[in-house]
mmCIF file of C-alpha atoms in Angstrom:
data_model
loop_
_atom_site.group_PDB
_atom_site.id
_atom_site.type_symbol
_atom_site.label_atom_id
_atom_site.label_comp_id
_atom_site.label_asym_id
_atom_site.label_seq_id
_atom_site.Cartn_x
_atom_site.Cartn_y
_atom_site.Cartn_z
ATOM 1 C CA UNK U 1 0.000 0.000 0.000
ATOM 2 C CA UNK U 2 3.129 2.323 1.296
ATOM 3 C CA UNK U 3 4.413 1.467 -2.631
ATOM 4 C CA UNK U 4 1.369 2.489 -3.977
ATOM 5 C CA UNK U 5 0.659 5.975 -2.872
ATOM 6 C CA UNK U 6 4.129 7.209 -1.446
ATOM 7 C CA UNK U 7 2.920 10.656 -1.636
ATOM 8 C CA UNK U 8 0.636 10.064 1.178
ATOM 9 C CA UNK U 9 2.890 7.493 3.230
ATOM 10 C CA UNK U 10 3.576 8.405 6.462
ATOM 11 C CA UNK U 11 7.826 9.291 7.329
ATOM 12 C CA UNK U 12 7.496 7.478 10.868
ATOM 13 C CA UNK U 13 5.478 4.376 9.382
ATOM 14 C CA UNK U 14 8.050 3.856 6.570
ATOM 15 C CA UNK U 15 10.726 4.568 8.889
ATOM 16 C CA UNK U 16 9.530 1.494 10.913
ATOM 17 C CA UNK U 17 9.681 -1.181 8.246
ATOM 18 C CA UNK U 18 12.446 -3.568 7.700
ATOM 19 C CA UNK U 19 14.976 -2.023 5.636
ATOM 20 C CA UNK U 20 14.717 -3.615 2.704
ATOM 21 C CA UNK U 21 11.043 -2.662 2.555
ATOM 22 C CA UNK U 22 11.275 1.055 3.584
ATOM 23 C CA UNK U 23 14.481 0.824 0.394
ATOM 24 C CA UNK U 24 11.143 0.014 -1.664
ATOM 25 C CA UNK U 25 9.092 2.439 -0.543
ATOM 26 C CA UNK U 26 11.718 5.408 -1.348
ATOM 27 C CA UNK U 27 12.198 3.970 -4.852
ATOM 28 C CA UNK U 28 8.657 3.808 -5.821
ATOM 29 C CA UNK U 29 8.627 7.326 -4.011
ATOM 30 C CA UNK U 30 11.777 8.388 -6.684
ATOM 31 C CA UNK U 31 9.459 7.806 -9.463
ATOM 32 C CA UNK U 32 6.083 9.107 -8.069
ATOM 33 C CA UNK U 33 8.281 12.315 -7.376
ATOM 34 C CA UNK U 34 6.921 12.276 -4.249
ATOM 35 C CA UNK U 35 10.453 14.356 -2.624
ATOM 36 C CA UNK U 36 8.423 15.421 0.533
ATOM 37 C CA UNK U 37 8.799 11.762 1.696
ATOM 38 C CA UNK U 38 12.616 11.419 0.804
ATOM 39 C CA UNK U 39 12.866 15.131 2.285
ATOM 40 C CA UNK U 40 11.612 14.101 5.539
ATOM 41 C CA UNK U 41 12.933 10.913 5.897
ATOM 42 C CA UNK U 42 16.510 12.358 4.605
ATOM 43 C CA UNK U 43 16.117 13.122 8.658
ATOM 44 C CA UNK U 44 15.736 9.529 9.971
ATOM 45 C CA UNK U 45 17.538 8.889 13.279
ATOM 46 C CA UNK U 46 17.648 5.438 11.217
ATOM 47 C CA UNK U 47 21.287 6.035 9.697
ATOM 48 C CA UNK U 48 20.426 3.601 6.616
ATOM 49 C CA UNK U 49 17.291 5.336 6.079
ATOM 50 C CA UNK U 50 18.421 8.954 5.905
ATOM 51 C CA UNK U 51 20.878 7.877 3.658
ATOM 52 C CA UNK U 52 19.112 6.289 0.961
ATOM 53 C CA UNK U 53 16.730 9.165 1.535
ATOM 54 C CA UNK U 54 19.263 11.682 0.883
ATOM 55 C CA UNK U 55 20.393 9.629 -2.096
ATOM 56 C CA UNK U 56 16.357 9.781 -3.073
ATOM 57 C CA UNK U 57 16.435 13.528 -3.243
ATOM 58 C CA UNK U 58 19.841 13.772 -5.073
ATOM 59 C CA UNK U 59 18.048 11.107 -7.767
ATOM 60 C CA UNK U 60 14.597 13.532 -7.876
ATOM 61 C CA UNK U 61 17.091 16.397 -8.271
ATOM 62 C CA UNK U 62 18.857 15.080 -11.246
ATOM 63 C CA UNK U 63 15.279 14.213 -12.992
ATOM 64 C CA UNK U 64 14.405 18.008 -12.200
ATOM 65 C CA UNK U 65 12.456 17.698 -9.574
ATOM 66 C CA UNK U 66 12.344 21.380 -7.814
ATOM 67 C CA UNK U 67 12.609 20.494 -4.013
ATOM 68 C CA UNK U 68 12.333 24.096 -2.027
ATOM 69 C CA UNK U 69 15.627 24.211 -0.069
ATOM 70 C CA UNK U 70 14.489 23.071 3.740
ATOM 71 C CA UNK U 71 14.887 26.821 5.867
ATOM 72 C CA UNK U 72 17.196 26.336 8.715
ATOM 73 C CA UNK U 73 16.276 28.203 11.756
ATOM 74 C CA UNK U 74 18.101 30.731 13.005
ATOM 75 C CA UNK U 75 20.829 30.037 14.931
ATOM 76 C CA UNK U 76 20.383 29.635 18.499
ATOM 77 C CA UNK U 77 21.615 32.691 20.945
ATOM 78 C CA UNK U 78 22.706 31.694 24.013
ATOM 79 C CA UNK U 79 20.961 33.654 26.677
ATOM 80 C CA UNK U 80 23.462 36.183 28.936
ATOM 81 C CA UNK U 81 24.282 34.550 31.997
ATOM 82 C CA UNK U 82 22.201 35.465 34.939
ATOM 83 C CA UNK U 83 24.822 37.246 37.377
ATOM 84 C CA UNK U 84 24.154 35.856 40.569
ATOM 85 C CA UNK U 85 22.908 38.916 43.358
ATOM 86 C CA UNK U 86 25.446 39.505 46.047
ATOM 87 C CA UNK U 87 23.910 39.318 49.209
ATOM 88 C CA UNK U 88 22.351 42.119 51.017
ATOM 89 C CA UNK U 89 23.169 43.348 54.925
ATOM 90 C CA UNK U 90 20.851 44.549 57.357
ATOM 91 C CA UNK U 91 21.662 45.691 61.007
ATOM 92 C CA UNK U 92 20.053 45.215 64.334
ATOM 93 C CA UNK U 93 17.190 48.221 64.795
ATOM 94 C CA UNK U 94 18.058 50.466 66.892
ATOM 95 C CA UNK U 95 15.955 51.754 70.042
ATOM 96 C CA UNK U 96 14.354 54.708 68.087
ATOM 97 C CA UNK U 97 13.246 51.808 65.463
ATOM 98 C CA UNK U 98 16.082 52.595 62.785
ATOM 99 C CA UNK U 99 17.725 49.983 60.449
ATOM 100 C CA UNK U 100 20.559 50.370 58.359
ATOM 101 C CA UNK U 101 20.006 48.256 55.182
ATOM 102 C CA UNK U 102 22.902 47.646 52.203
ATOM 103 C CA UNK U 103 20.308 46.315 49.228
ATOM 104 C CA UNK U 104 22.745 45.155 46.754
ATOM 105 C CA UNK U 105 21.480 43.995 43.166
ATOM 106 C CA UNK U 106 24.051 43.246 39.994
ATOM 107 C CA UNK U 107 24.722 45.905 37.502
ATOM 108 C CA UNK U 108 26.989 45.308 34.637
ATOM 109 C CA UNK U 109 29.705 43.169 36.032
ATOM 110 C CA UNK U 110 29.853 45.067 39.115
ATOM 111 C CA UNK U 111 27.222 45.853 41.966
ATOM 112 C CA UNK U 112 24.817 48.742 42.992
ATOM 113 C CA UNK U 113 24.354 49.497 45.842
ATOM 114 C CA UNK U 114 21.770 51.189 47.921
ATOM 115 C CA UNK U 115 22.582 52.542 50.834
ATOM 116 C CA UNK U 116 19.361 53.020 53.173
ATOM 117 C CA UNK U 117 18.386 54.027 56.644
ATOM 118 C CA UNK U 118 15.273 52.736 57.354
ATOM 119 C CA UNK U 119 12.564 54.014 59.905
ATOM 120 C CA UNK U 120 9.706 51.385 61.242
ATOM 121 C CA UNK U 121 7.793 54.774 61.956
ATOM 122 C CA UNK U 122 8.906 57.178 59.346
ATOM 123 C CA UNK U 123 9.729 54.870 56.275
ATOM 124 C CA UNK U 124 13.060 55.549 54.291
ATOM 125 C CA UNK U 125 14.825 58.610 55.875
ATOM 126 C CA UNK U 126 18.151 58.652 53.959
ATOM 127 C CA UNK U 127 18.873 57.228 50.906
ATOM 128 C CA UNK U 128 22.571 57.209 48.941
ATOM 129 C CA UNK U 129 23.296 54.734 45.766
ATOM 130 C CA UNK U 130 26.994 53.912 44.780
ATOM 131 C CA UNK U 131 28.523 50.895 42.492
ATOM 132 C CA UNK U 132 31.140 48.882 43.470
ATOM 133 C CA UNK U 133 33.396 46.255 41.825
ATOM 134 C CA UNK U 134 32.481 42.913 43.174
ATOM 135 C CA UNK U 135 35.638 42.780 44.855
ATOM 136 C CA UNK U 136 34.969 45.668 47.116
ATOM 137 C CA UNK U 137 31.581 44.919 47.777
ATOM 138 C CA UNK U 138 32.892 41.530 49.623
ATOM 139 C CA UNK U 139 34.890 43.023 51.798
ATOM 140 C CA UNK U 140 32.289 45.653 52.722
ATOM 141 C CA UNK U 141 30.618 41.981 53.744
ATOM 142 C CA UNK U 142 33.833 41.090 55.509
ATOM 143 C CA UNK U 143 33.976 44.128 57.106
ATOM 144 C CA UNK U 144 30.413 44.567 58.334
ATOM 145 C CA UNK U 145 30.234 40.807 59.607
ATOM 146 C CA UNK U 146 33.701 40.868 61.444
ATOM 147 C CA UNK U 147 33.216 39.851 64.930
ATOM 148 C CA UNK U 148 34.367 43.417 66.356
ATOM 149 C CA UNK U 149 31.366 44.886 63.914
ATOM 150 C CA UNK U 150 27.642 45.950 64.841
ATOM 151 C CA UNK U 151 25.787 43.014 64.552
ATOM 152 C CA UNK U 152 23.946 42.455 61.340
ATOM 153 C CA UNK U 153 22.715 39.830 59.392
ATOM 154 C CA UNK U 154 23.256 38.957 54.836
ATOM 155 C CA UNK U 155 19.842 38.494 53.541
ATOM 156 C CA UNK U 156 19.004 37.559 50.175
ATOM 157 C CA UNK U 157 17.771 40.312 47.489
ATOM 158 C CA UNK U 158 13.787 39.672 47.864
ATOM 159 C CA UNK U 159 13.694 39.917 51.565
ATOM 160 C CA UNK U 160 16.097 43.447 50.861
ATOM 161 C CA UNK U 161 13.318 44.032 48.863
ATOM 162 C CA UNK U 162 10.585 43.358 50.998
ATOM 163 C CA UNK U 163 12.135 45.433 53.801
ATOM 164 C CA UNK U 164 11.838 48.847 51.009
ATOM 165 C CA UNK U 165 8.740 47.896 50.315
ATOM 166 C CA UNK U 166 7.278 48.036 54.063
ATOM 167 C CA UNK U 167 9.438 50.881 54.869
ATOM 168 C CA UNK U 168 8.048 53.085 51.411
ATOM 169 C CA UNK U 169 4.740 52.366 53.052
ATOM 170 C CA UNK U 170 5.820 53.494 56.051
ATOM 171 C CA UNK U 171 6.630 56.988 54.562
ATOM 172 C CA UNK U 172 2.915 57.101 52.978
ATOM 173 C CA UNK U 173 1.329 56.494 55.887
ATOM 174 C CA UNK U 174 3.665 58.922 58.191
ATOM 175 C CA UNK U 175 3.745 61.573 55.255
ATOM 176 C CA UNK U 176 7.435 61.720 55.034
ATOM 177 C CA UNK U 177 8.549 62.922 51.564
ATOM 178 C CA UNK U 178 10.340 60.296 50.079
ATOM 179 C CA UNK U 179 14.480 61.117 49.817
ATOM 180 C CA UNK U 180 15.536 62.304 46.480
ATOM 181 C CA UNK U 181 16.116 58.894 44.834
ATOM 182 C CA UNK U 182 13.876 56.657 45.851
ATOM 183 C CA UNK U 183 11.132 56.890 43.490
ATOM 184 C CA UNK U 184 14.140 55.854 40.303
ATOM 185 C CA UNK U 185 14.915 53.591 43.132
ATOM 186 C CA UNK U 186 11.685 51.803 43.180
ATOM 187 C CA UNK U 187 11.084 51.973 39.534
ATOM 188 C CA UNK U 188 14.022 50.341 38.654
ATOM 189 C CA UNK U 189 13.358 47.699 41.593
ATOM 190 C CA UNK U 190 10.104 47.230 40.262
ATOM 191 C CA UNK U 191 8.878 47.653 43.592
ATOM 192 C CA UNK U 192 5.486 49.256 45.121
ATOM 193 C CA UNK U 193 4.723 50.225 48.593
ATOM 194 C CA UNK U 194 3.525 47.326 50.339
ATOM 195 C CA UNK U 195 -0.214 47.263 51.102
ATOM 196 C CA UNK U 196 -0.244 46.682 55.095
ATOM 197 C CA UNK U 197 2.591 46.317 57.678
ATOM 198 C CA UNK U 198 4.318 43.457 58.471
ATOM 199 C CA UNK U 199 2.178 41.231 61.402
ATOM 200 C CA UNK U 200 4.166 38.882 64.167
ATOM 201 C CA UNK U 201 2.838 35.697 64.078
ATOM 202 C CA UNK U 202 0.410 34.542 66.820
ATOM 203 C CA UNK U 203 0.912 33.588 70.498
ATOM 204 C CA UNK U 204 2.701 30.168 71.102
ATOM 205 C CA UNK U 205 2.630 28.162 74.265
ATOM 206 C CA UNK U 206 5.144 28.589 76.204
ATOM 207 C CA UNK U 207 4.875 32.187 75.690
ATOM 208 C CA UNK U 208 3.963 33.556 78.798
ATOM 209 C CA UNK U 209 7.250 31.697 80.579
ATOM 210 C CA UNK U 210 9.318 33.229 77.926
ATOM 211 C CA UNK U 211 8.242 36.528 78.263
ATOM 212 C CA UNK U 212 8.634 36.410 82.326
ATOM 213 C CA UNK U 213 12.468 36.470 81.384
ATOM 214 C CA UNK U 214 12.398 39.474 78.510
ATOM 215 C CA UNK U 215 14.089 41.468 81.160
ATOM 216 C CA UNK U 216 17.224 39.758 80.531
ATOM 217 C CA UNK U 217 17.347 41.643 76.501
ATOM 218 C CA UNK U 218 18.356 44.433 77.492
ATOM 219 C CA UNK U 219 21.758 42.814 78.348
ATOM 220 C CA UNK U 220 22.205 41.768 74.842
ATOM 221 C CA UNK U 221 24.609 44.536 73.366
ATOM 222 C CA UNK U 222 22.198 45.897 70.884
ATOM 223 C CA UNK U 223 19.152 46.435 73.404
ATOM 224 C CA UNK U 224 21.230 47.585 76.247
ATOM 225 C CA UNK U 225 20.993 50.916 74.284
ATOM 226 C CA UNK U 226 17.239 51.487 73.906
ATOM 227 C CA UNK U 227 15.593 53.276 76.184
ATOM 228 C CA UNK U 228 12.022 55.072 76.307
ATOM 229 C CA UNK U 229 11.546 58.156 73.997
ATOM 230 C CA UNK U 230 12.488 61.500 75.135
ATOM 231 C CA UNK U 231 9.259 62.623 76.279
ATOM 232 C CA UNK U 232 8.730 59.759 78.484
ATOM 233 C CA UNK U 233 12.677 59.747 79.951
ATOM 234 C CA UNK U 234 11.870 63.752 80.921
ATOM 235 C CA UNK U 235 8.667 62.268 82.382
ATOM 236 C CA UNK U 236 10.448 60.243 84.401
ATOM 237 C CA UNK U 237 12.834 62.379 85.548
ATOM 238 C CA UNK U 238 10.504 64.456 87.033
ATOM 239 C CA UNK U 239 8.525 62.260 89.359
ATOM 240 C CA UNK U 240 11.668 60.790 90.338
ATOM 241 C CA UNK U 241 12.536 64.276 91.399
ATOM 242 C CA UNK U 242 9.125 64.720 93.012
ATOM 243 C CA UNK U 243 9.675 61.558 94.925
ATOM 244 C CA UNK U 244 13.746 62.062 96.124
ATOM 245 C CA UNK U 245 12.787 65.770 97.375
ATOM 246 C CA UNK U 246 8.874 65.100 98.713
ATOM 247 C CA UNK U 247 8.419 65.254 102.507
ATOM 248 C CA UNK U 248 5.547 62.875 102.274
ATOM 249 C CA UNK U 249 8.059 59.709 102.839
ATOM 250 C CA UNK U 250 9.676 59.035 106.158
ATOM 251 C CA UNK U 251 12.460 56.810 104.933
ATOM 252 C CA UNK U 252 14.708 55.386 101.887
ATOM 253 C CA UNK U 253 12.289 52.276 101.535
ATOM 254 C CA UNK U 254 9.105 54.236 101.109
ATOM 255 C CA UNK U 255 10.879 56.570 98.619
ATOM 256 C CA UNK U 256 12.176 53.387 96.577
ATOM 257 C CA UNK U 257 8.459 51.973 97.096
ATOM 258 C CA UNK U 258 6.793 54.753 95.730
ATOM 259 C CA UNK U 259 9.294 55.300 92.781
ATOM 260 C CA UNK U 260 8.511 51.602 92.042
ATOM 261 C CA UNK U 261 4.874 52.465 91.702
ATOM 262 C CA UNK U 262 5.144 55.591 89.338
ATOM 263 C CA UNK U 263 7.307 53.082 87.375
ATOM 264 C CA UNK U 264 4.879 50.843 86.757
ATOM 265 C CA UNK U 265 2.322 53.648 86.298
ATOM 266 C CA UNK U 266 4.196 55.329 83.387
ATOM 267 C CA UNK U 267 4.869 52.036 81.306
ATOM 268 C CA UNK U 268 1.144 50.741 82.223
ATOM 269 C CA UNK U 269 0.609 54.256 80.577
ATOM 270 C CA UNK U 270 3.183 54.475 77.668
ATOM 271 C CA UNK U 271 2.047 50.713 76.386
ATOM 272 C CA UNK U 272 -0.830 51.694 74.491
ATOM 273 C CA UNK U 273 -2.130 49.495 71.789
ATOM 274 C CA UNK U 274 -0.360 50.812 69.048
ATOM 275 C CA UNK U 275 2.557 51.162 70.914
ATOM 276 C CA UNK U 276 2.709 47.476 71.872
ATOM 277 C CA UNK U 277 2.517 46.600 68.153
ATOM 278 C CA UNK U 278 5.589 49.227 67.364
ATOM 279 C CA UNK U 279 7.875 47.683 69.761
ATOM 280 C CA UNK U 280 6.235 43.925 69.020
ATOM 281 C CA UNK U 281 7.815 44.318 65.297
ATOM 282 C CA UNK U 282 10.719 45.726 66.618
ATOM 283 C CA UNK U 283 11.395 42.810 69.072
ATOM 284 C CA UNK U 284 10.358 40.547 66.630
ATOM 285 C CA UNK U 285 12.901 41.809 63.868
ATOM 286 C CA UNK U 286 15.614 41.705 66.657
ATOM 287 C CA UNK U 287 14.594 38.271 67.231
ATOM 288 C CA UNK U 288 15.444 37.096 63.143
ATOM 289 C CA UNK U 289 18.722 38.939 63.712
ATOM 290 C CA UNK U 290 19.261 36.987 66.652
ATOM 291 C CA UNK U 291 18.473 33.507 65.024
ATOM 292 C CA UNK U 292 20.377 33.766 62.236
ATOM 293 C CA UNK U 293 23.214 34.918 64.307
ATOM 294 C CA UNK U 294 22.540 30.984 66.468
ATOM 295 C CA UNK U 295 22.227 33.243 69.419
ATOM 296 C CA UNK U 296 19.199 30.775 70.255
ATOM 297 C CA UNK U 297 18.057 31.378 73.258
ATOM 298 C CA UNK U 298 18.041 35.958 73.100
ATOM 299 C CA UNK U 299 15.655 35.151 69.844
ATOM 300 C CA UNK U 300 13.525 32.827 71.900
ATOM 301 C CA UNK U 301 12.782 35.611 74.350
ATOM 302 C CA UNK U 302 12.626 38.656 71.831
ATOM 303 C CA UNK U 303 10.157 36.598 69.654
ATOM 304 C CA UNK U 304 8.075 35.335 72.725
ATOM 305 C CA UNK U 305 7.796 39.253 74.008
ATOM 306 C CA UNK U 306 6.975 40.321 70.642
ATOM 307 C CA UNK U 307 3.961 37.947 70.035
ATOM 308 C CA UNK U 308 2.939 38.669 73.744
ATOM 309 C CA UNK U 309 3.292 42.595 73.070
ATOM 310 C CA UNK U 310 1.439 42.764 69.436
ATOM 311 C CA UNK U 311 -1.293 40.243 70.494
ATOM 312 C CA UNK U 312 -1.939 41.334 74.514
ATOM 313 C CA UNK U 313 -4.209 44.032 75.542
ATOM 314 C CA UNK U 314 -3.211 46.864 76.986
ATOM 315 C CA UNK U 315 -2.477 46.796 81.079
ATOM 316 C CA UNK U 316 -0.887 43.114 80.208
ATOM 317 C CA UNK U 317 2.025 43.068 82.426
ATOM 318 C CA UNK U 318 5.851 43.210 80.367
ATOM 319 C CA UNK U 319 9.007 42.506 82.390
ATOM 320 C CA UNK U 320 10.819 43.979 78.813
ATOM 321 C CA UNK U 321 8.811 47.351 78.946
ATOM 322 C CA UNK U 322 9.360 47.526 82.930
ATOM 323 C CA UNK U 323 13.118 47.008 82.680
ATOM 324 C CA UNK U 324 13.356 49.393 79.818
ATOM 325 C CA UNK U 325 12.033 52.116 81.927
ATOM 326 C CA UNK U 326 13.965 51.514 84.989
ATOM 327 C CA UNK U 327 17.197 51.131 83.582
ATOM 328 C CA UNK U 328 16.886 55.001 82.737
ATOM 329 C CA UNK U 329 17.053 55.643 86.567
ATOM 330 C CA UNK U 330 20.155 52.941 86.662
ATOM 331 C CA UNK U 331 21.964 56.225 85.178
ATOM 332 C CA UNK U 332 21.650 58.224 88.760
ATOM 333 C CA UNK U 333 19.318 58.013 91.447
ATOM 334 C CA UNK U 334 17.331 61.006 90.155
ATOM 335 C CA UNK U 335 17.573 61.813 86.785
ATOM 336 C CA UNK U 336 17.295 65.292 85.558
ATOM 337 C CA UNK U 337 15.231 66.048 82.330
ATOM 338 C CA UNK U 338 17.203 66.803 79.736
ATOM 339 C CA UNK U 339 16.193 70.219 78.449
ATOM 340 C CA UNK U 340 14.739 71.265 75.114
ATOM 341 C CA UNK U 341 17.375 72.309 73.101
ATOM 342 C CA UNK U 342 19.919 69.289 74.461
ATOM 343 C CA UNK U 343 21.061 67.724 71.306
ATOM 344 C CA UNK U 344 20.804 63.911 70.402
ATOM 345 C CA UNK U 345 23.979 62.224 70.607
ATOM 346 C CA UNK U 346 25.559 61.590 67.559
ATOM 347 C CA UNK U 347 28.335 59.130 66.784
ATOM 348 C CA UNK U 348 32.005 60.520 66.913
ATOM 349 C CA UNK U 349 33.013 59.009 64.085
ATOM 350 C CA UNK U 350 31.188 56.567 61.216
ATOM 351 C CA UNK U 351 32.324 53.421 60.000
ATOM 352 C CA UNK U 352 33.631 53.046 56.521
ATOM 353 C CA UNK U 353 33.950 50.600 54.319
ATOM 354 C CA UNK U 354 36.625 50.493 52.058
ATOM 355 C CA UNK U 355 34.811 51.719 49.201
ATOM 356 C CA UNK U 356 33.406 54.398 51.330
ATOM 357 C CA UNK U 357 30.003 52.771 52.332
ATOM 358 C CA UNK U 358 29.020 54.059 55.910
ATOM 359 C CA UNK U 359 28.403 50.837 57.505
ATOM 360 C CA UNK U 360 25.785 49.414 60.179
#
């Protein structure tokens, strides 16, 4: 049947027969001029096949059979290599809720870099964008991660990302102007202010335990520093002041009773809801920092107090919020308020990197 009509036989069915047969086939296809079934089986993974085939066409050729030249397809071109993004550096957040983040994407061989100091109530406050070799950009790494160095933690490009995104909402919601920058920034990112904030995940049991022993952050080097905002410290100072010169106590023990009491007043008072969830992300960011650093058990207790802060009510008792307020009067036994026009401290000097990043 295949000899009879070899203009309608099938390449793959004549490419199956014994070889003699499909030999047949192609011959009775040479002088049907049937070249469309030489021409495809001229393509036979079947070595004898394709040959005879090709020796088909040559034959059709030669009795002037027009067979269209087969189009090759255009040459294959091999897609650029995807360089690989360095990895991006975040710091610890500071008491005031400040994080320094490095977002570091490829660019050309070498590596741009944004250089952004990020507020959990403000947004992005400072922006600055540099490129690096690669070279320099790993020791800016080196340098940042050193043991004698701020802690901070290498995070991949999406959660850099991620972090812009929440802060850029941040600045919507707080009306700060963006920095001059960060809308090319975002555009070349492809990145959008996120929708909503960030939530911490809810209670765990075991919690409650935990949190009994928050206290014991603010000996971790990068809490030690935070203390209650300036409002609150001058607050302080004053009804410690109230209490160390009143004549209403006869003795040391009712002073230090009573001072314990407006203590607990003014955090019962400064932990308001939304307060609780500002320093419940902030506890809770410490407490990645702290598990990727393996310092396991500091991110068990900033993670526990930052569930029990975001999720409790108001009035809930917090051993972290307690201590934070009375280690202000662990600088002198009666504070003074610090006046108006008293400057925040700054840092002496900044750290460098060696391409002149100002580091976490």
């Amino acid at each position: 049947a295949l000899v009879r009509s070899p203009a309608e036989a099938q390449p793959a069915a004549v490419a199956e027969l014994p070889e003699p047969l499909a030999m047949a086939v192609l011959e009775a296809a040479v002088r049907a001029r049937a070249y469309a079934l030489a021409e495809a089986l001229s393509r036979s993974s079947a070595k004898a096949v394709a040959k005879a085939a090709k020796k088909a066409l040559y034959r059709l050729r030669s009795l002037g059979v027009e067979i269209p030249e087969r189009k090759s397809g255009p040459l294959a071109t091999p897609a650029p290599p995807v360089e690989e993004a360095p990895a991006s550096l975040l710091s610890a957040i500071t008491g005031t809720g400040e994080q320094a983040l490095l977002l570091a994407r490829p660019a050309r061989g070498r590596v741009e870099v944004l250089q952004l100091v990020l507020s959990d109530e403000h947004g992005v406050v400072d922006l600055r964008v540099s490129e690096l070799s690669r070279g320099t950009y790993r020791k800016v790494l080196k340098d940042a991660t050193g043991a004698a160095s701020p802690a901070s933690m290498q995070i991949s490009l999406d959660e850099a990302k991620a972090h812009l995104a929440e802060a850029a909402r941040a600045n919507l919601e707080s009306r700060t102007p963006f920095p001059e920058g960060l809308d090319a920034a975002l555009r070349h990112l492809g990145l959008t202010p996120a929708e909503r904030a960030s939530e911490v995940p809810p209670l765990e049991e075991g919690d409650a335990a935990l949190a009994a022993r928050a206290a014991a952050l603010h000996e971790e080097p990068e809490i030690a520093s935070w203390l209650p905002p300036a409002e609150e410290i001058r607050r302080l100072a004053l009804k410690a002041d109230e209490v160390a010169t009143s004549n209403l106590y006869l003795d040391e023990n009712q002073r230090a009773q009573q001072l314990s009491r407006t203590v607990h007043s003014l955090v019962d008072a400064f932990f308001t809801a939304p307060m609780r969830r500002l320093y419940g992300r902030r506890l809770w960011r410490m407490g990645e920092l702290y598990q990727r650093l393996g310092r396991t058990t500091a991110a068990q207790l900033a993670k526990a107090e930052a569930r029990r802060l975001f999720h409790g009510e108001p009035g809930t008792p917090s051993a972290f919020g307690l201590r934070l307020f009375e280690k202000v009067l662990a600088f002198g036994a009666a504070p003074r308020a610090p006046t108006a026009a008293a400057p925040e401290p700054r840092p002496e000097t900044e750290r460098r990197s060696p391409g002149g990043l100002i580091l976490p």
